[in-house]
Coordinates of C-alpha atoms and ligand atoms in Angstrom, one line a residue:
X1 CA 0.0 0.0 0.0
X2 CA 1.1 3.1 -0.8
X3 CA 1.7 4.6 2.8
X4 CA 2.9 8.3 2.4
X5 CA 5.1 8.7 5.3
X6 CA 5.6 12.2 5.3
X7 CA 2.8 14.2 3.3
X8 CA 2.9 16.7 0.5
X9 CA 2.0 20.3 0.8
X10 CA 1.0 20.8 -2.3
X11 CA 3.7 22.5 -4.9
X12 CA 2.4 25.6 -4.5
X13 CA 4.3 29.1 -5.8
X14 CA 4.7 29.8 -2.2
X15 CA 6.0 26.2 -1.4
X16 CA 4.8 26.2 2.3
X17 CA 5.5 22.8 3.7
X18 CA 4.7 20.6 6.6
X19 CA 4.9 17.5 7.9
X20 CA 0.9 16.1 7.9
X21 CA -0.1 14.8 11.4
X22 CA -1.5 11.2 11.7
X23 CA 1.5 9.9 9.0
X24 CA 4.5 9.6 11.2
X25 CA 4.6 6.0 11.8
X26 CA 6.9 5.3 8.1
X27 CA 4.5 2.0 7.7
X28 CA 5.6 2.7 4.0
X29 CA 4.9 -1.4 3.0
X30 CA 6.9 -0.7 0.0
X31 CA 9.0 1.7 -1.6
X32 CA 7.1 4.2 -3.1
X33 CA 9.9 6.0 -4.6
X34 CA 10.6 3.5 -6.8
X35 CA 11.9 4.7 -9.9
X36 CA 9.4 4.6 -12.5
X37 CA 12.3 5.4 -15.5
X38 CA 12.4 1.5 -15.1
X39 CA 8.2 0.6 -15.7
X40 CA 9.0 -3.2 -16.4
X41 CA 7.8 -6.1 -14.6
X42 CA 10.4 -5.3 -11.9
X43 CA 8.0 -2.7 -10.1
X44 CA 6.8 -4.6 -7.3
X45 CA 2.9 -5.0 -7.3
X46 CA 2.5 -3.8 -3.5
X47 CA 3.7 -0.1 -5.2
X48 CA 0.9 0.3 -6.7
X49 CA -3.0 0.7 -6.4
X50 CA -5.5 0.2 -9.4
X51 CA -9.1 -0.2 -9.3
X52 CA -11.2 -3.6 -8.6
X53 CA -13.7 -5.1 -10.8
X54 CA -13.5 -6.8 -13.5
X55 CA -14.3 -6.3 -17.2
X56 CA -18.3 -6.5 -17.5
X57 CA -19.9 -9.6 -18.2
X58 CA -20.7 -9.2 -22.0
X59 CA -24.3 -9.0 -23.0
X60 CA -26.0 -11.0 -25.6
X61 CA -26.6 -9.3 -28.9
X62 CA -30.4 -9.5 -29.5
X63 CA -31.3 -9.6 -33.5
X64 CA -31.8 -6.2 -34.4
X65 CA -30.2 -5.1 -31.2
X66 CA -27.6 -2.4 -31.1
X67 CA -23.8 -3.4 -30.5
X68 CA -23.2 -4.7 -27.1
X69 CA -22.1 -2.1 -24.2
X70 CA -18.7 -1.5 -24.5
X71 CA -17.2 -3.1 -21.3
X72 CA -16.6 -1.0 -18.1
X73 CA -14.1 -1.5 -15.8
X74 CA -15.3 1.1 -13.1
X75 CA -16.7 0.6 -9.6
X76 CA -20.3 -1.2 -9.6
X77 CA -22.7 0.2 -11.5
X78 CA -26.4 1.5 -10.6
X79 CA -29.2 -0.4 -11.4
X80 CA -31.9 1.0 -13.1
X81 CA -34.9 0.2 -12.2
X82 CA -36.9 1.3 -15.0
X83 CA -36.4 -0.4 -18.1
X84 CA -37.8 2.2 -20.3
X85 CA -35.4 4.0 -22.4
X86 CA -35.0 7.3 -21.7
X87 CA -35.3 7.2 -18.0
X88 CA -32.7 6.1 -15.4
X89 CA -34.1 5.3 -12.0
X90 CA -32.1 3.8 -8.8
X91 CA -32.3 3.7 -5.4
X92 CA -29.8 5.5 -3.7
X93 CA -28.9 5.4 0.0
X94 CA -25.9 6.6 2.6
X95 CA -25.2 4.9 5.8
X96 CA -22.5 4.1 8.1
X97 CA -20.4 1.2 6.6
X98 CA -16.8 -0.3 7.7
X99 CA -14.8 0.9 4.6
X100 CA -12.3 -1.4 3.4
X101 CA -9.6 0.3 1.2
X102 CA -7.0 -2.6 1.7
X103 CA -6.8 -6.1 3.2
X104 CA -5.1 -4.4 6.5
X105 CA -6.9 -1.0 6.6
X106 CA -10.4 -0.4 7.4
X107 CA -11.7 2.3 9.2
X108 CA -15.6 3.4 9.9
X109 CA -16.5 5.8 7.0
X110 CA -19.8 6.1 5.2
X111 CA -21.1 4.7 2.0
X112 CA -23.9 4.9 -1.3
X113 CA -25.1 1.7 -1.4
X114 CA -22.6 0.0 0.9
X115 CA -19.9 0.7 -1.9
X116 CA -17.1 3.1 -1.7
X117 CA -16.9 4.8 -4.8
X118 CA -20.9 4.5 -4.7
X119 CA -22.6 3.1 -8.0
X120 CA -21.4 4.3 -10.8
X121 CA -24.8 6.5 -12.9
X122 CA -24.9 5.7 -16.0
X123 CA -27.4 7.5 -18.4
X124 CA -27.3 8.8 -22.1
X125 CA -27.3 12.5 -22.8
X126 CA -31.1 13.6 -22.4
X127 CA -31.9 10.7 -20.2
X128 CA -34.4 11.1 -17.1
X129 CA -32.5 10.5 -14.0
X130 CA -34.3 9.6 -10.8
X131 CA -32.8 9.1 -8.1
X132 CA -34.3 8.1 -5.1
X133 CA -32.5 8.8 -1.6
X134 CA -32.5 7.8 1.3
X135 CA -30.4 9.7 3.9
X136 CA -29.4 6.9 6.9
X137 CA -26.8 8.7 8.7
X138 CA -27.2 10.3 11.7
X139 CA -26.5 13.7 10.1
X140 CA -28.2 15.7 7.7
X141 CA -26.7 15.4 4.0
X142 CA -27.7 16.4 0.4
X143 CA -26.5 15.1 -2.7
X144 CA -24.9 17.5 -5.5
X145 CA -24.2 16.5 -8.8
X146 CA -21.3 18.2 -9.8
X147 CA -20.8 19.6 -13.1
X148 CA -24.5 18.8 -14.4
X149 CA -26.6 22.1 -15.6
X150 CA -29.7 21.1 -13.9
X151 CA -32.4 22.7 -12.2
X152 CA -31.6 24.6 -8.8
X153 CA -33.6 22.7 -6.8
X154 CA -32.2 19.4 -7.5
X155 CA -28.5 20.7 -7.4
X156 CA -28.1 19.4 -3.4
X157 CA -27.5 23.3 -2.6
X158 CA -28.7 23.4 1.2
X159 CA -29.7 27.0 1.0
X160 CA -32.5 26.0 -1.6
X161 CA -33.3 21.9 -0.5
X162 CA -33.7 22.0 3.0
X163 CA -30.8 19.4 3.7
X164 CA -32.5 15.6 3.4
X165 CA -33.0 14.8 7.4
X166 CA -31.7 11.0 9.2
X167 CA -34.8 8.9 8.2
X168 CA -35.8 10.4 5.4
X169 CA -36.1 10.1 2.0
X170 CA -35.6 12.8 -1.1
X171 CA -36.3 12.0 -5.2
X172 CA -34.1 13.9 -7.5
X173 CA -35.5 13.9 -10.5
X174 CA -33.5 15.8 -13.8
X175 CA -32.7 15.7 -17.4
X176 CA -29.1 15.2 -18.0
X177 CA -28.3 18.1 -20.8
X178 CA -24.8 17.5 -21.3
X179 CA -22.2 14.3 -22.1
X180 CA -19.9 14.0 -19.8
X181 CA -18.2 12.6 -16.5
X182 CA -19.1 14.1 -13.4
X183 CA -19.4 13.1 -10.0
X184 CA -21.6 13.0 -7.3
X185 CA -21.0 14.3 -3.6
X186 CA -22.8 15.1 0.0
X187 CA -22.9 19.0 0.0
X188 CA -23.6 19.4 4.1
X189 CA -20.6 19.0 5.8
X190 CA -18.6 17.7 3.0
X191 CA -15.1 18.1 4.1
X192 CA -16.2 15.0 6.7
X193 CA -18.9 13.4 4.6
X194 CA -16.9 13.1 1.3
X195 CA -13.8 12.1 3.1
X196 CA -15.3 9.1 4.9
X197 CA -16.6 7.6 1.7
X198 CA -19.3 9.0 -0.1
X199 CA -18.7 10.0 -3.4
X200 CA -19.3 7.8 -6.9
X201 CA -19.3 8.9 -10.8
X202 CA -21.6 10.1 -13.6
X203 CA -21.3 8.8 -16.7
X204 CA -23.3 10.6 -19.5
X205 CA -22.8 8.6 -22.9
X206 CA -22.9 10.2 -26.2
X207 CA -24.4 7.6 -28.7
X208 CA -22.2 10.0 -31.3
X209 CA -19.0 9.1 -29.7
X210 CA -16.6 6.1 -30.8
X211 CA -16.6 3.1 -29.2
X212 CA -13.0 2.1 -27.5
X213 CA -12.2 -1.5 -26.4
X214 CA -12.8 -0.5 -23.1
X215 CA -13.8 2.2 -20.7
X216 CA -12.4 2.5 -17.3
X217 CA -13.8 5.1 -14.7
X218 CA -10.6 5.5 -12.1
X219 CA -11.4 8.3 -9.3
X220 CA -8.7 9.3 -7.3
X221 CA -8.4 10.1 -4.0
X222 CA -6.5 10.3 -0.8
X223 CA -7.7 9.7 2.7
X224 CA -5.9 10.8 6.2
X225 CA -5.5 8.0 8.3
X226 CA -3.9 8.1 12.4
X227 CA -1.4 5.5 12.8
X228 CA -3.9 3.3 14.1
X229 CA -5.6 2.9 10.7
X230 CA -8.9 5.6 11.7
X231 CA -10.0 8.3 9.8
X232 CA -7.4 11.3 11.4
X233 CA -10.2 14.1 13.3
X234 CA -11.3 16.5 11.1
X235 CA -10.1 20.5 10.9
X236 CA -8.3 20.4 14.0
X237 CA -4.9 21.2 12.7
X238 CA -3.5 24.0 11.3
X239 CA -2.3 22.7 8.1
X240 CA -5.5 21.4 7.5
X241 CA -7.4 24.4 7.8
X242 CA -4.7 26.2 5.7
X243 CA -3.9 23.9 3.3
X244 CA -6.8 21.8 2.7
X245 CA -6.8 17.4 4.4
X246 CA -3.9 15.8 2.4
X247 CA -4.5 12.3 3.3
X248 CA -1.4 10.1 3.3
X249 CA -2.6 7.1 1.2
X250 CA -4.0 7.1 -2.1
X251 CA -7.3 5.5 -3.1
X252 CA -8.1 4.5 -7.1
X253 CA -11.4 3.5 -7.1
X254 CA -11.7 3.6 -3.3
X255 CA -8.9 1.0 -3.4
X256 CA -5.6 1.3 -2.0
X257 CA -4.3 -2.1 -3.4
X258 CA -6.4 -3.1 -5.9
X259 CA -6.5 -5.4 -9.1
X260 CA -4.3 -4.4 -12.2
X261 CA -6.6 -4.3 -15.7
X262 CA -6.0 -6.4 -18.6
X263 CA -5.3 -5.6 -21.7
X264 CA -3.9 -6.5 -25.0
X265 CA -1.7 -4.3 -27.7
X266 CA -3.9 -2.7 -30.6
X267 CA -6.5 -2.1 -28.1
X268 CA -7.5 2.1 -27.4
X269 CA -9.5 2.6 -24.2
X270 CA -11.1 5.5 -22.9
X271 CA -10.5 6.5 -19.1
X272 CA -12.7 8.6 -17.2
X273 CA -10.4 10.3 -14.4
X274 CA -11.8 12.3 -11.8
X275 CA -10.4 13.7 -8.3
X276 CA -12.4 13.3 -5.7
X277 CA -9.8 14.1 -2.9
X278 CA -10.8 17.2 -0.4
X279 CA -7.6 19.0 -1.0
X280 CA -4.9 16.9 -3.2
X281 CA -4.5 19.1 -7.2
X282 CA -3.0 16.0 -8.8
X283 CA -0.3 15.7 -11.2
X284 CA -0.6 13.0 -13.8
X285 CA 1.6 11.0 -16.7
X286 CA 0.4 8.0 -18.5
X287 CA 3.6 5.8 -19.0
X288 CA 4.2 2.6 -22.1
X289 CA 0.7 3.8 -23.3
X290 CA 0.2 6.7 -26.0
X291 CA -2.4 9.0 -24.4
X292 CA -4.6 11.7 -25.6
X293 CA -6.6 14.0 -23.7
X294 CA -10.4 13.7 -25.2
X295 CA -12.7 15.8 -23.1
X296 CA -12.8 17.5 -19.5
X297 CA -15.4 18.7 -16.9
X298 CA -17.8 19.8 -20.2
X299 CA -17.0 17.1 -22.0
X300 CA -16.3 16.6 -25.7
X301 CA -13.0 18.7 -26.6
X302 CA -13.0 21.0 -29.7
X303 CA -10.1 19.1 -30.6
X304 CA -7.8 16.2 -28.6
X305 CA -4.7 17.1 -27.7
X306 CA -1.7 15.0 -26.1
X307 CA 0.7 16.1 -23.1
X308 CA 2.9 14.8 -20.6
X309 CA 1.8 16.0 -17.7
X310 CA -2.0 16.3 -16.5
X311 CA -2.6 18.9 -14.1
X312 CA -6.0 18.0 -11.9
X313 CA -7.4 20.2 -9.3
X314 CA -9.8 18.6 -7.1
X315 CA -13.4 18.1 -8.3
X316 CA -12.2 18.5 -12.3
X317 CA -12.4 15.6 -14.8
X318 CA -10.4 14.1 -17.5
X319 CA -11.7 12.1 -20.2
X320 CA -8.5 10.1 -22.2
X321 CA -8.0 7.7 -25.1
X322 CA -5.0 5.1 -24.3
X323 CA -3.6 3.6 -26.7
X324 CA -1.8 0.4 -26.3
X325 CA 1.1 -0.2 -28.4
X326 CA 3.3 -2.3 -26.6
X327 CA 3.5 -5.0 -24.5
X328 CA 4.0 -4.4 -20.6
X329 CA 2.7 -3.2 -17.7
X330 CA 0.9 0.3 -18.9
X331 CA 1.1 3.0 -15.9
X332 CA -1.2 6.1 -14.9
X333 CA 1.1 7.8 -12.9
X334 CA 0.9 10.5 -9.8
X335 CA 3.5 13.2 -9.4
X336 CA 3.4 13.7 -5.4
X337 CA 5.5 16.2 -3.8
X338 CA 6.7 14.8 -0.4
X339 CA 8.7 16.1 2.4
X340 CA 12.5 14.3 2.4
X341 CA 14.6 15.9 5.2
X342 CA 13.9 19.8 4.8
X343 CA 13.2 18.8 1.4
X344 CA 10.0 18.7 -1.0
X345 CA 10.8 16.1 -4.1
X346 CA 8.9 14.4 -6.6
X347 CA 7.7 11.3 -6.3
X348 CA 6.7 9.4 -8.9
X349 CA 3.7 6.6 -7.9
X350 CA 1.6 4.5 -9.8
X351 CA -2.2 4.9 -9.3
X352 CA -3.2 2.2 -11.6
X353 CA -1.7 -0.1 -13.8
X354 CA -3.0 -2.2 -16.7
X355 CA -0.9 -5.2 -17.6
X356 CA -1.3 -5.1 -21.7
X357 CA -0.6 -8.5 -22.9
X358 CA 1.8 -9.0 -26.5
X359 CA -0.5 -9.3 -29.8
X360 CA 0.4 -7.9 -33.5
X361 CA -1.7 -4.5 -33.8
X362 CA -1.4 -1.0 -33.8
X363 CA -4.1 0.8 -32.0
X364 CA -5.9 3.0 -34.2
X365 CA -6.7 6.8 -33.3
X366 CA -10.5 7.4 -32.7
X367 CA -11.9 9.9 -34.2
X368 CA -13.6 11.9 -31.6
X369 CA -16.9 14.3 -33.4
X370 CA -15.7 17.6 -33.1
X371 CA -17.5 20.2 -30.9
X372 CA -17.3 23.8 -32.3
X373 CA -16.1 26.2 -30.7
X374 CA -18.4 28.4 -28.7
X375 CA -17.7 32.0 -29.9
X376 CA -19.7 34.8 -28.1
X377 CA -18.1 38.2 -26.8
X378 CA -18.2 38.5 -22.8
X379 CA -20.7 41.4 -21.9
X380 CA -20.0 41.6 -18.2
X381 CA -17.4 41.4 -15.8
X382 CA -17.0 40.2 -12.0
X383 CA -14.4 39.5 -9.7
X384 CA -13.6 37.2 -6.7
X385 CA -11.6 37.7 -3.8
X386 CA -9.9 35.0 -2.3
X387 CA -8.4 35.6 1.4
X388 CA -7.7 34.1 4.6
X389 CA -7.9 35.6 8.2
X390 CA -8.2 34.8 12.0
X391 CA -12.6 34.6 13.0
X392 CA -13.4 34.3 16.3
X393 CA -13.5 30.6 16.1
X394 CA -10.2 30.1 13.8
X395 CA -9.2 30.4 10.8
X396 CA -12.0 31.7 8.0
X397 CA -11.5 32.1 4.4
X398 CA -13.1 34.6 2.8
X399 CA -14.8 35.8 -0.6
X400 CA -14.9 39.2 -1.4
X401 CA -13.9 39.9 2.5
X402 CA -17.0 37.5 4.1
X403 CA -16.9 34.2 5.2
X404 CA -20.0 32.2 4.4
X405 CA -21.9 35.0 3.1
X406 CA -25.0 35.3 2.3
X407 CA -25.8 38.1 -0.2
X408 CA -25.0 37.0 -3.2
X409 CA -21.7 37.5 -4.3
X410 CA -22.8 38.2 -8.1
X411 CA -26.2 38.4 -10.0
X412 CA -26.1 37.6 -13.4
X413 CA -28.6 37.6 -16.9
X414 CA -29.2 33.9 -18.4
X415 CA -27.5 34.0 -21.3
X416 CA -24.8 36.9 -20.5
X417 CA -20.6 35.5 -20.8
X418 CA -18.9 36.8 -17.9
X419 CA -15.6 37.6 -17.5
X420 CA -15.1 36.5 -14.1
X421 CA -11.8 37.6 -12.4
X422 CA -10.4 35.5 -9.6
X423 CA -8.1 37.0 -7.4
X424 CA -5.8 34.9 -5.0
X425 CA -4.5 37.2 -2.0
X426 CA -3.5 34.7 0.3
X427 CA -0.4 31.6 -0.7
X428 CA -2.5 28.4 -0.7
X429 CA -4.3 27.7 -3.7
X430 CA -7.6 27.2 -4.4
X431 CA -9.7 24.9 -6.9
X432 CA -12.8 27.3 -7.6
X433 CA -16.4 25.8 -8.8
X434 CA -19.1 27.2 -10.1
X435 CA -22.5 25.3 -9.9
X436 CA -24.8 24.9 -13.1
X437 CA -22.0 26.2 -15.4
X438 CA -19.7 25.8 -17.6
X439 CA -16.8 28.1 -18.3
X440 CA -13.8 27.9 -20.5
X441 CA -9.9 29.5 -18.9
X442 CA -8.3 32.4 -20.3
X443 CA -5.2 30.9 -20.8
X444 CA -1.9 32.7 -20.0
X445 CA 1.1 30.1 -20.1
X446 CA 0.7 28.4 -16.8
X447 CA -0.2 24.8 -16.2
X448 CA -3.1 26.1 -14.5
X449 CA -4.5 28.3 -17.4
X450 CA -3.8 25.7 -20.0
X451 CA -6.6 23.6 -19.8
X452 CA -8.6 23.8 -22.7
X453 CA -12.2 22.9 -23.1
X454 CA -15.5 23.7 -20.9
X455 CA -14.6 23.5 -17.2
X456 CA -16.2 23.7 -13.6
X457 CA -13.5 24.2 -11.8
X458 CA -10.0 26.0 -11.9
X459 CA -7.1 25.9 -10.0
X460 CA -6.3 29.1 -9.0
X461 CA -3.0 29.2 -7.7
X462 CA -1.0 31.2 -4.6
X463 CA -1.0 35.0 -4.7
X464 CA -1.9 35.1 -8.5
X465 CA -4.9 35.8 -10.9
X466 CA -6.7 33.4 -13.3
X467 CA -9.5 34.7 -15.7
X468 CA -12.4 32.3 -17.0
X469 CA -14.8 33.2 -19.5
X470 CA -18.2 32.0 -18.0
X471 CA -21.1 31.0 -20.0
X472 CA -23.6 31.9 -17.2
X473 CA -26.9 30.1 -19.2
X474 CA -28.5 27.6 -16.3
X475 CA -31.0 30.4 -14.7
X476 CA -31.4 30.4 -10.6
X477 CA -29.4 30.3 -7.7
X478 CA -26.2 28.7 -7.2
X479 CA -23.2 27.8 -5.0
X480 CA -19.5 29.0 -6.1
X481 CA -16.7 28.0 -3.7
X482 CA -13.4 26.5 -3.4
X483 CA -13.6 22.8 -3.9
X484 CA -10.5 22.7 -1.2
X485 CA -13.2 21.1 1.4
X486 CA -12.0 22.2 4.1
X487 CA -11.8 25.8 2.7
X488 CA -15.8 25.8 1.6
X489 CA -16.7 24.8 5.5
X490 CA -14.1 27.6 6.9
X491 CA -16.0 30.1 4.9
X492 CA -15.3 30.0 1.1
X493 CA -18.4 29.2 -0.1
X494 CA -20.9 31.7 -1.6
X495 CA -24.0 31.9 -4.4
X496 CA -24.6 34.0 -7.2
X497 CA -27.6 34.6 -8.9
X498 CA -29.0 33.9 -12.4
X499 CA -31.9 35.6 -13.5
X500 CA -34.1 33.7 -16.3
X501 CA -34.3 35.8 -19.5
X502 CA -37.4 36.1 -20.4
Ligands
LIG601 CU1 -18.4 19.3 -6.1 CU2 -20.3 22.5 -4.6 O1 -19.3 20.9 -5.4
LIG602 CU1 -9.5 27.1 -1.3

């Protein structure tokens, strides 16, 4: 298992580091530093964690039937309970459950459907999805669906559904209007609630997309464990409250150790890659496979395009076509900074590993339908502050100099594109959301900016300024806050307003 011993401020501009509490004990089980120059069989298994489950059973072809599924590799999925096309129904519900991320470490977390991921939804664009909750914690909780433009009232916001009480039951019911991955996440206390195990993927299928070999849905995420294996307490350090939890080990697919995929050379997969951590902005490579990037939190790209280095902020989502082209254990790799000494360095992990078996074929290149690009002028402007100060109980973060406020930070017009300014005055950065829209990123050469395509969230980075161009079309009231969890609960969480045109 991938223990980190000493945990990984992240690499801000500012570099602030510190030694996370709760990981002192070095019960590194293997050498996580292993050089991954060397991505032969000699990596030793115990390095690594991958997801579970196995390739789908394959479903029989009826006559006239369309092709089969293409097989998932992905935690469980949902059933639907309604067979009608069009409309995706399930039975959703969160309790208390003994969550198992490895054969030696379990700890009492909470669960969808006694899974951690939960189910994985999968509809196709326009689809009907109801959702029927049931809420068995001994807490309040909501669930938000992050990144999909629905209605207001079905968006989990507290300040509009009155937060779904122990007991009782709630039915979301939407139309999904975009194809996509997104994700799905408490939004009452979520810095405890997401942490302890209750979060799962969205799939939205585009019948106009090609079909890979394979799709794999690999979240990733990290969890902050004592040295006795429980979840560390929540908020009560000072790095945490600053920085955002950084858990020292790292979960794919809720697992910590789990089953490499399979694989064969020729074959092109798509992988659906989300980060679900509260605070972790992860930093990605794809090693012995070819890899392009396909689509993000919007979905469909206006174009692929390849790189070496994935930059993910917490809450965003990457869609990528693999390619296998040679034999070999194929590597999606995590670039985690990690205190050595008085020291941050690189480490170089494995998150998931498919082992891609010899055979004589070239993987194609799919040929992904190409969205245009959306050209309107921006007609407003807004800006957000971001700051940090001492409140009389602690540490607050702050937009636009209040924490938790309740005006509304910014009213818009449906239809309007903003240019929305975001302002960093403090070093720790912050992965900023918007609910119910997209936006694209005015790049300006940083890793940060350079991230093409329709996003929700953007990694705004220490003492600096990132732009986004924000298509503000999804009419009613909304959350915006930093998807650093820890940061929404200390204060940096606000809504904004759009007004329905007429
Ligand atoms: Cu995933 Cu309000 O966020
Ligand atoms: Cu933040």
């Amino acid at each position: 298992m991938i223990r980190l011993a000493s945990v990984c401020a992240p690499l801000t501009a500012a570099l602030v580091l510190f030694a996370t509490v709760g990981c002192d004990d070095g019960s590194a089980g293997s050498d996580p530093a292993e050089s991954l120059d060397d991505l032969g069989t000699s990596v030793p298994d115990a390095a690594f964690a991958a997801p579970d489950g196995a390739l789908a059973e394959p479903v029989d072809a009826t006559p006239d039937a369309a092709p089969p599924p293409v097989p998932f590799v992905e935690p469980a999925p949902a059933t639907d309970l309604d067979a009608a096309d069009g409309i995706v129904e399930l039975n959703l519900t969160a309790s208390a459950a003994l969550v198992s991320v490895s054969d030696d470490l379990r700890y009492s977390g909470l669960a969808y459907n006694g899974q951690v991921p939960g189910p994985t939804l999968h509809a196709t664009v326009g689809d009907t999805l109801v959702v029927h909750f049931t809420n068995d914690l001994d807490e309040p909780t909501t669930v938000h669906w992050h990144g999909l433009r629905i209605p207001d009232d079905m968006d989990g916001n507290p300040r509009i559904q009155h937060p779904v009480q122990p007991g009782e039951s709630f039915t979301y019911r939407f139309t999904l209007p975009d194809a996509g991955t997104f994700w799905y996440h408490p939004h009452v206390r979520s810095n405890e609630q997401v942490e302890k195990g209750l979060y799962g993927a969205i799939v939205v299928h585009d019948p106009a997309d090609p079909r890979p070999d394979a799709e794999r849905v690999l979240i990733l995420d990290d969890v902050l464990v004592d040295g006795r294996g429980a979840l560390y307490p929540f908020l009560t350090s000072h790095p945490e409250q600053m920085h955002g939890r950084h858990g020292n080990v790292l979960l794919t697919n809720g697992r910590a150790e789990p089953e490499p995929g399979e694989a064969r050379v020729g074959q092109v997969e798509r992988w659906r890659v989300i980060n679900t951590a509260n605070a972790r902005t992860m930093v990605l490579s794809v090693q012995r496979a070819r890899m392009r990037v396909v689509g993000t939190d919007g979905g469909a790209l206006t174009a692929p395009y390849t790189t070496d280095r994935l930059l993910v902020a917490v809450g965003q989502r990457y869609d990528l076509e693999i390619s296998y082209d040679r034999a070999g254990a194929a590597h999606l790799v995590s670039h985690v900074p990690v205190v050595e000494g008085d020291e941050v360095v690189e480490q170089a992990v494995s998150v998931y590993k498919v082992n891609v078996r010899a055979a004589d074929a070239t993987p194609p290149e799919l040929e992904w339908p190409a969205r245009a690009p959306i050209e309107r002028e921006p007609d407003v402007d807004a800006e957000l502050r971001f700051a940090v100060r001492n409140g009389p109980r602690g540490l607050e973060w702050t937009i636009n100099e209040q924490a938790m406020p309740m005006e509304p930070l910014m009213t818009f017009e449906q239809g309007q594109t903003v240019t929305l300014t975001l302002r960093n005055l403090a070093g720790p950065e912050h992965p900023f959301h918007l609910h119910g829209q997209f936006f694209e990123i005015v790049p300006d050469g940083r890793p940060e900016t350079e991230q093409p395509g329709l996003k929700d969230t953007v990694l705004v980075p220490g003492l600096s300024t990132v732009t986004v161009r924000a298509y503000v079309d999804n009419p009613g009231r909304w959350m915006a806050h930093c998807h650093i969890l820890e940061h929404a609960e200390l204060g940096m969480m606000g809504e904004f307003i759009v007004n329905p045109a007429e």
